[in-house]
Amino acid sequence: MDGPIAIRIMIVEDHQIVNEGLAALLNDQPDMVVIGRAGSVAESMVLAEREVPDVLLLDFRLPDGNGAEAGARIRDLHPDVKLVFLSRDDSDNAQIAAVEVGASAFIHKSRAAAEVVDAIRAVAGGAILFTPRTIASLLDKRRTMAGQLHSLTPRERDVLRLVAAGVASRDIASQLGISYTTVRTHIRSLGRKLDVHSKIEATAKARELGLVE
């Protein structure tokens, strides 16, 4: 008598040691088989042209894009594939992007191997490991961030990028060809619009809004 059909998993992870370790872990499970491994968005698309996974296990940050982009493109080919993100970047931006492409789970790489295996098993069975409250909170943050970004003028965005890069106000003035007083005016405006009160907060907000890496 044949055993249960194994969960077919595709891994998209650019760190080779992690990629190989995940493959070994998952292939060691009696109900799982790794059908392919990729290290970039481009490689994952080539693989997806010839393989049909049940679960896509993705890192978020990839050399030529991100896991959300890879997941969305592979779901265009295979609409039923389930997405599980395994990443060190569990920022709101990363999780929002994952939710928006239909991810069923987002796991930090610090979690135990058993949790990754259990999550894949659950997701393959139809579970969504984001709670409705988490999804609603993430999407609300996305709307808030979109509103904040829309409220900034092009010049304010330029100033924020330079502040986040650690450039001093007088040097910002020189680089943008505006007065020091004007730079300070823009910084005060950024503080009001974004509710930031220090360079550290401004840098964090610039990253959150996707204005800097």
PDB file of C-alpha atoms in Angstrom:
ATOM      1  CA  MET A   1       0.000   0.000   0.000  1.00  0.00           C
ATOM      2  CA  ASP A   2       1.306   3.433  -0.918  1.00  0.00           C
ATOM      3  CA  GLY A   3       2.036   5.895   1.885  1.00  0.00           C
ATOM      4  CA  PRO A   4       0.653   9.433   2.099  1.00  0.00           C
ATOM      5  CA  ILE A   5       1.649  11.854  -0.649  1.00  0.00           C
ATOM      6  CA  ALA A   6       4.621  13.935   0.481  1.00  0.00           C
ATOM      7  CA  ILE A   7       4.405  17.720   0.731  1.00  0.00           C
ATOM      8  CA  ARG A   8       6.386  19.092  -2.210  1.00  0.00           C
ATOM      9  CA  ILE A   9       8.547  22.019  -1.086  1.00  0.00           C
ATOM     10  CA  MET A  10      10.585  24.555  -3.035  1.00  0.00           C
ATOM     11  CA  ILE A  11      13.210  26.553  -1.115  1.00  0.00           C
ATOM     12  CA  VAL A  12      14.200  30.087  -2.137  1.00  0.00           C
ATOM     13  CA  GLU A  13      17.148  31.145   0.033  1.00  0.00           C
ATOM     14  CA  ASP A  14      20.322  32.908  -1.083  1.00  0.00           C
ATOM     15  CA  HIS A  15      22.589  31.734   1.752  1.00  0.00           C
ATOM     16  CA  GLN A  16      23.878  28.381   0.543  1.00  0.00           C
ATOM     17  CA  ILE A  17      24.539  26.883   3.982  1.00  0.00           C
ATOM     18  CA  VAL A  18      21.038  27.811   5.156  1.00  0.00           C
ATOM     19  CA  ASN A  19      19.563  26.541   1.897  1.00  0.00           C
ATOM     20  CA  GLU A  20      21.331  23.201   2.213  1.00  0.00           C
ATOM     21  CA  GLY A  21      20.479  22.907   5.910  1.00  0.00           C
ATOM     22  CA  LEU A  22      16.786  23.493   5.251  1.00  0.00           C
ATOM     23  CA  ALA A  23      16.797  20.918   2.464  1.00  0.00           C
ATOM     24  CA  ALA A  24      18.403  18.327   4.750  1.00  0.00           C
ATOM     25  CA  LEU A  25      15.948  19.094   7.558  1.00  0.00           C
ATOM     26  CA  LEU A  26      12.870  18.868   5.347  1.00  0.00           C
ATOM     27  CA  ASN A  27      13.970  15.843   3.334  1.00  0.00           C
ATOM     28  CA  ASP A  28      14.447  14.053   6.651  1.00  0.00           C
ATOM     29  CA  GLN A  29      10.724  14.375   7.365  1.00  0.00           C
ATOM     30  CA  PRO A  30       8.662  11.330   6.336  1.00  0.00           C
ATOM     31  CA  ASP A  31       5.938  13.480   4.782  1.00  0.00           C
ATOM     32  CA  MET A  32       8.052  16.087   2.964  1.00  0.00           C
ATOM     33  CA  VAL A  33      10.276  16.254  -0.094  1.00  0.00           C
ATOM     34  CA  VAL A  34      12.288  19.205  -1.403  1.00  0.00           C
ATOM     35  CA  ILE A  35      11.690  19.309  -5.154  1.00  0.00           C
ATOM     36  CA  GLY A  36      14.013  22.239  -5.859  1.00  0.00           C
ATOM     37  CA  ARG A  37      16.226  24.927  -4.387  1.00  0.00           C
ATOM     38  CA  ALA A  38      16.903  28.439  -5.664  1.00  0.00           C
ATOM     39  CA  GLY A  39      19.032  31.342  -4.461  1.00  0.00           C
ATOM     40  CA  SER A  40      17.334  34.259  -6.197  1.00  0.00           C
ATOM     41  CA  VAL A  41      14.075  35.458  -7.698  1.00  0.00           C
ATOM     42  CA  ALA A  42      15.347  34.631 -11.190  1.00  0.00           C
ATOM     43  CA  GLU A  43      16.423  31.116 -10.230  1.00  0.00           C
ATOM     44  CA  SER A  44      13.100  30.478  -8.514  1.00  0.00           C
ATOM     45  CA  MET A  45      11.215  31.411 -11.696  1.00  0.00           C
ATOM     46  CA  VAL A  46      13.282  29.025 -13.802  1.00  0.00           C
ATOM     47  CA  LEU A  47      12.633  26.270 -11.268  1.00  0.00           C
ATOM     48  CA  ALA A  48       8.915  27.022 -11.082  1.00  0.00           C
ATOM     49  CA  GLU A  49       8.625  26.593 -14.846  1.00  0.00           C
ATOM     50  CA  ARG A  50       9.367  22.881 -14.465  1.00  0.00           C
ATOM     51  CA  GLU A  51       8.302  22.037 -10.901  1.00  0.00           C
ATOM     52  CA  VAL A  52       4.957  22.400  -9.107  1.00  0.00           C
ATOM     53  CA  PRO A  53       5.426  22.878  -5.346  1.00  0.00           C
ATOM     54  CA  ASP A  54       2.780  22.597  -2.653  1.00  0.00           C
ATOM     55  CA  VAL A  55       4.698  24.961  -0.366  1.00  0.00           C
ATOM     56  CA  LEU A  56       7.188  27.680  -1.209  1.00  0.00           C
ATOM     57  CA  LEU A  57       9.652  28.373   1.622  1.00  0.00           C
ATOM     58  CA  LEU A  58      11.126  31.833   1.049  1.00  0.00           C
ATOM     59  CA  ASP A  59      13.671  34.176   2.517  1.00  0.00           C
ATOM     60  CA  PHE A  60      12.463  37.775   2.273  1.00  0.00           C
ATOM     61  CA  ARG A  61      15.688  39.446   1.175  1.00  0.00           C
ATOM     62  CA  LEU A  62      17.147  38.062  -2.040  1.00  0.00           C
ATOM     63  CA  PRO A  63      19.987  39.332  -4.254  1.00  0.00           C
ATOM     64  CA  ASP A  64      17.716  40.387  -7.120  1.00  0.00           C
ATOM     65  CA  GLY A  65      14.548  41.350  -5.302  1.00  0.00           C
ATOM     66  CA  ASN A  66      12.589  39.946  -2.408  1.00  0.00           C
ATOM     67  CA  GLY A  67      10.610  36.892  -1.468  1.00  0.00           C
ATOM     68  CA  ALA A  68       7.285  38.664  -1.908  1.00  0.00           C
ATOM     69  CA  GLU A  69       8.115  39.334  -5.540  1.00  0.00           C
ATOM     70  CA  ALA A  70       9.184  35.711  -6.055  1.00  0.00           C
ATOM     71  CA  GLY A  71       6.074  34.432  -4.302  1.00  0.00           C
ATOM     72  CA  ALA A  72       3.724  36.595  -6.356  1.00  0.00           C
ATOM     73  CA  ARG A  73       5.299  35.554  -9.652  1.00  0.00           C
ATOM     74  CA  ILE A  74       5.306  31.862  -8.773  1.00  0.00           C
ATOM     75  CA  ARG A  75       1.675  32.073  -7.668  1.00  0.00           C
ATOM     76  CA  ASP A  76       0.860  33.419 -11.113  1.00  0.00           C
ATOM     77  CA  LEU A  77       2.160  30.087 -12.449  1.00  0.00           C
ATOM     78  CA  HIS A  78       0.836  27.912  -9.625  1.00  0.00           C
ATOM     79  CA  PRO A  79      -2.118  29.631  -7.898  1.00  0.00           C
ATOM     80  CA  ASP A  80      -2.536  26.899  -5.276  1.00  0.00           C
ATOM     81  CA  VAL A  81       1.003  27.093  -3.883  1.00  0.00           C
ATOM     82  CA  LYS A  82       1.219  28.048  -0.203  1.00  0.00           C
ATOM     83  CA  LEU A  83       3.799  30.647   0.887  1.00  0.00           C
ATOM     84  CA  VAL A  84       5.865  30.405   4.065  1.00  0.00           C
ATOM     85  CA  PHE A  85       8.449  33.120   4.742  1.00  0.00           C
ATOM     86  CA  LEU A  86      11.538  32.314   6.809  1.00  0.00           C
ATOM     87  CA  SER A  87      13.615  35.433   7.283  1.00  0.00           C
ATOM     88  CA  ARG A  88      15.735  37.495   9.643  1.00  0.00           C
ATOM     89  CA  ASP A  89      13.862  40.549   8.384  1.00  0.00           C
ATOM     90  CA  ASP A  90      10.547  40.388  10.227  1.00  0.00           C
ATOM     91  CA  SER A  91       9.920  44.135   9.993  1.00  0.00           C
ATOM     92  CA  ASP A  92       6.390  45.399   9.477  1.00  0.00           C
ATOM     93  CA  ASN A  93       7.275  46.191   5.857  1.00  0.00           C
ATOM     94  CA  ALA A  94       8.417  42.628   5.206  1.00  0.00           C
ATOM     95  CA  GLN A  95       5.383  41.098   6.890  1.00  0.00           C
ATOM     96  CA  ILE A  96       2.997  43.466   5.108  1.00  0.00           C
ATOM     97  CA  ALA A  97       4.526  42.530   1.752  1.00  0.00           C
ATOM     98  CA  ALA A  98       4.168  38.854   2.643  1.00  0.00           C
ATOM     99  CA  VAL A  99       0.515  39.237   3.647  1.00  0.00           C
ATOM    100  CA  GLU A 100      -0.244  41.169   0.463  1.00  0.00           C
ATOM    101  CA  VAL A 101       0.993  38.296  -1.722  1.00  0.00           C
ATOM    102  CA  GLY A 102      -1.030  35.769   0.251  1.00  0.00           C
ATOM    103  CA  ALA A 103       1.523  34.297   2.657  1.00  0.00           C
ATOM    104  CA  SER A 104       0.224  31.791   5.180  1.00  0.00           C
ATOM    105  CA  ALA A 105       3.093  32.174   7.670  1.00  0.00           C
ATOM    106  CA  PHE A 106       6.080  34.364   8.482  1.00  0.00           C
ATOM    107  CA  ILE A 107       8.759  32.855  10.732  1.00  0.00           C
ATOM    108  CA  HIS A 108      11.916  34.474  12.058  1.00  0.00           C
ATOM    109  CA  LYS A 109      15.088  32.507  11.363  1.00  0.00           C
ATOM    110  CA  SER A 110      15.860  32.380  15.068  1.00  0.00           C
ATOM    111  CA  ARG A 111      12.943  30.022  15.660  1.00  0.00           C
ATOM    112  CA  ALA A 112      13.565  26.334  16.289  1.00  0.00           C
ATOM    113  CA  ALA A 113      13.741  23.936  13.342  1.00  0.00           C
ATOM    114  CA  ALA A 114      10.747  22.033  14.692  1.00  0.00           C
ATOM    115  CA  GLU A 115       8.628  25.196  14.422  1.00  0.00           C
ATOM    116  CA  VAL A 116       9.533  25.558  10.754  1.00  0.00           C
ATOM    117  CA  VAL A 117       8.581  21.927  10.077  1.00  0.00           C
ATOM    118  CA  ASP A 118       5.322  22.261  12.011  1.00  0.00           C
ATOM    119  CA  ALA A 119       4.447  25.488  10.185  1.00  0.00           C
ATOM    120  CA  ILE A 120       5.003  23.912   6.766  1.00  0.00           C
ATOM    121  CA  ARG A 121       2.858  20.945   7.761  1.00  0.00           C
ATOM    122  CA  ALA A 122       0.071  23.213   9.034  1.00  0.00           C
ATOM    123  CA  VAL A 123       0.156  25.499   6.003  1.00  0.00           C
ATOM    124  CA  ALA A 124       0.141  22.558   3.601  1.00  0.00           C
ATOM    125  CA  GLY A 125      -3.019  21.422   5.370  1.00  0.00           C
ATOM    126  CA  GLY A 126      -4.696  24.777   4.753  1.00  0.00           C
ATOM    127  CA  ALA A 127      -3.849  26.699   7.930  1.00  0.00           C
ATOM    128  CA  ILE A 128      -3.029  30.406   7.981  1.00  0.00           C
ATOM    129  CA  LEU A 129      -0.685  31.219  10.838  1.00  0.00           C
ATOM    130  CA  PHE A 130      -1.345  34.957  10.782  1.00  0.00           C
ATOM    131  CA  THR A 131      -4.215  35.803  13.108  1.00  0.00           C
ATOM    132  CA  PRO A 132      -6.969  38.018  11.671  1.00  0.00           C
ATOM    133  CA  ARG A 133      -5.966  40.676  14.208  1.00  0.00           C
ATOM    134  CA  THR A 134      -2.340  40.584  13.025  1.00  0.00           C
ATOM    135  CA  ILE A 135      -3.381  40.862   9.391  1.00  0.00           C
ATOM    136  CA  ALA A 136      -5.711  43.782  10.172  1.00  0.00           C
ATOM    137  CA  SER A 137      -2.959  45.516  12.180  1.00  0.00           C
ATOM    138  CA  LEU A 138      -0.383  45.079   9.406  1.00  0.00           C
ATOM    139  CA  LEU A 139      -2.733  46.380   6.718  1.00  0.00           C
ATOM    140  CA  ASP A 140      -3.660  49.339   8.935  1.00  0.00           C
ATOM    141  CA  LYS A 141       0.052  50.148   9.281  1.00  0.00           C
ATOM    142  CA  ARG A 142       0.390  49.923   5.500  1.00  0.00           C
ATOM    143  CA  ARG A 143      -2.389  52.474   5.064  1.00  0.00           C
ATOM    144  CA  THR A 144      -0.811  54.741   7.670  1.00  0.00           C
ATOM    145  CA  MET A 145       2.612  54.539   6.018  1.00  0.00           C
ATOM    146  CA  ALA A 146       1.112  55.169   2.574  1.00  0.00           C
ATOM    147  CA  GLY A 147      -0.621  58.273   3.933  1.00  0.00           C
ATOM    148  CA  GLN A 148       2.577  59.527   5.557  1.00  0.00           C
ATOM    149  CA  LEU A 149       4.597  58.990   2.395  1.00  0.00           C
ATOM    150  CA  HIS A 150       1.953  60.750   0.294  1.00  0.00           C
ATOM    151  CA  SER A 151       2.031  63.743   2.657  1.00  0.00           C
ATOM    152  CA  LEU A 152       5.725  64.421   2.013  1.00  0.00           C
ATOM    153  CA  THR A 153       6.856  66.806  -0.698  1.00  0.00           C
ATOM    154  CA  PRO A 154       9.640  65.652  -3.043  1.00  0.00           C
ATOM    155  CA  ARG A 155      12.065  67.991  -1.261  1.00  0.00           C
ATOM    156  CA  GLU A 156      11.075  66.640   2.159  1.00  0.00           C
ATOM    157  CA  ARG A 157      11.768  63.127   0.896  1.00  0.00           C
ATOM    158  CA  ASP A 158      15.210  64.247  -0.303  1.00  0.00           C
ATOM    159  CA  VAL A 159      15.964  65.778   3.087  1.00  0.00           C
ATOM    160  CA  LEU A 160      14.733  62.684   4.943  1.00  0.00           C
ATOM    161  CA  ARG A 161      16.935  60.392   2.835  1.00  0.00           C
ATOM    162  CA  LEU A 162      19.981  62.528   3.598  1.00  0.00           C
ATOM    163  CA  VAL A 163      19.164  62.778   7.313  1.00  0.00           C
ATOM    164  CA  ALA A 164      18.850  58.987   7.373  1.00  0.00           C
ATOM    165  CA  ALA A 165      22.232  58.729   5.655  1.00  0.00           C
ATOM    166  CA  GLY A 166      23.772  60.722   8.514  1.00  0.00           C
ATOM    167  CA  VAL A 167      24.394  63.903   6.520  1.00  0.00           C
ATOM    168  CA  ALA A 168      24.565  67.079   8.645  1.00  0.00           C
ATOM    169  CA  SER A 169      22.037  69.843   8.032  1.00  0.00           C
ATOM    170  CA  ARG A 170      24.566  72.292   6.555  1.00  0.00           C
ATOM    171  CA  ASP A 171      25.841  69.603   4.187  1.00  0.00           C
ATOM    172  CA  ILE A 172      22.254  68.780   3.193  1.00  0.00           C
ATOM    173  CA  ALA A 173      21.799  72.444   2.320  1.00  0.00           C
ATOM    174  CA  SER A 174      24.943  72.366   0.183  1.00  0.00           C
ATOM    175  CA  GLN A 175      24.005  69.132  -1.601  1.00  0.00           C
ATOM    176  CA  LEU A 176      20.458  70.266  -2.383  1.00  0.00           C
ATOM    177  CA  GLY A 177      21.368  73.851  -3.217  1.00  0.00           C
ATOM    178  CA  ILE A 178      19.080  75.345  -0.571  1.00  0.00           C
ATOM    179  CA  SER A 179      19.697  77.408   2.555  1.00  0.00           C
ATOM    180  CA  TYR A 180      20.428  75.985   5.976  1.00  0.00           C
ATOM    181  CA  THR A 181      17.274  77.705   7.256  1.00  0.00           C
ATOM    182  CA  THR A 182      15.207  75.954   4.595  1.00  0.00           C
ATOM    183  CA  VAL A 183      16.681  72.593   5.586  1.00  0.00           C
ATOM    184  CA  ARG A 184      15.726  73.218   9.217  1.00  0.00           C
ATOM    185  CA  THR A 185      12.204  74.156   8.076  1.00  0.00           C
ATOM    186  CA  HIS A 186      11.918  70.874   6.174  1.00  0.00           C
ATOM    187  CA  ILE A 187      13.196  68.921   9.182  1.00  0.00           C
ATOM    188  CA  ARG A 188      10.589  70.547  11.452  1.00  0.00           C
ATOM    189  CA  SER A 189       7.905  69.722   8.904  1.00  0.00           C
ATOM    190  CA  LEU A 190       9.097  66.102   8.760  1.00  0.00           C
ATOM    191  CA  GLY A 191       8.923  65.927  12.542  1.00  0.00           C
ATOM    192  CA  ARG A 192       5.289  67.068  12.528  1.00  0.00           C
ATOM    193  CA  LYS A 193       4.156  64.874   9.638  1.00  0.00           C
ATOM    194  CA  LEU A 194       5.957  61.703  10.722  1.00  0.00           C
ATOM    195  CA  ASP A 195       5.921  62.189  14.504  1.00  0.00           C
ATOM    196  CA  VAL A 196       9.692  61.804  14.741  1.00  0.00           C
ATOM    197  CA  HIS A 197      11.830  63.779  17.155  1.00  0.00           C
ATOM    198  CA  SER A 198      15.417  62.673  16.585  1.00  0.00           C
ATOM    199  CA  LYS A 199      17.758  61.573  13.816  1.00  0.00           C
ATOM    200  CA  ILE A 200      17.466  57.988  15.047  1.00  0.00           C
ATOM    201  CA  GLU A 201      13.680  58.099  14.777  1.00  0.00           C
ATOM    202  CA  ALA A 202      13.897  59.812  11.380  1.00  0.00           C
ATOM    203  CA  THR A 203      16.273  57.115  10.105  1.00  0.00           C
ATOM    204  CA  ALA A 204      13.958  54.350  11.320  1.00  0.00           C
ATOM    205  CA  LYS A 205      10.971  56.044   9.693  1.00  0.00           C
ATOM    206  CA  ALA A 206      12.825  56.483   6.389  1.00  0.00           C
ATOM    207  CA  ARG A 207      13.502  52.735   6.354  1.00  0.00           C
ATOM    208  CA  GLU A 208       9.907  51.982   7.299  1.00  0.00           C
ATOM    209  CA  LEU A 209       8.658  54.106   4.403  1.00  0.00           C
ATOM    210  CA  GLY A 210      11.063  52.430   1.992  1.00  0.00           C
ATOM    211  CA  LEU A 211      13.036  55.606   1.269  1.00  0.00           C
ATOM    212  CA  VAL A 212      16.340  53.995   2.280  1.00  0.00           C
ATOM    213  CA  GLU A 213      17.560  50.422   2.623  1.00  0.00           C
TER     214      GLU A 213
END
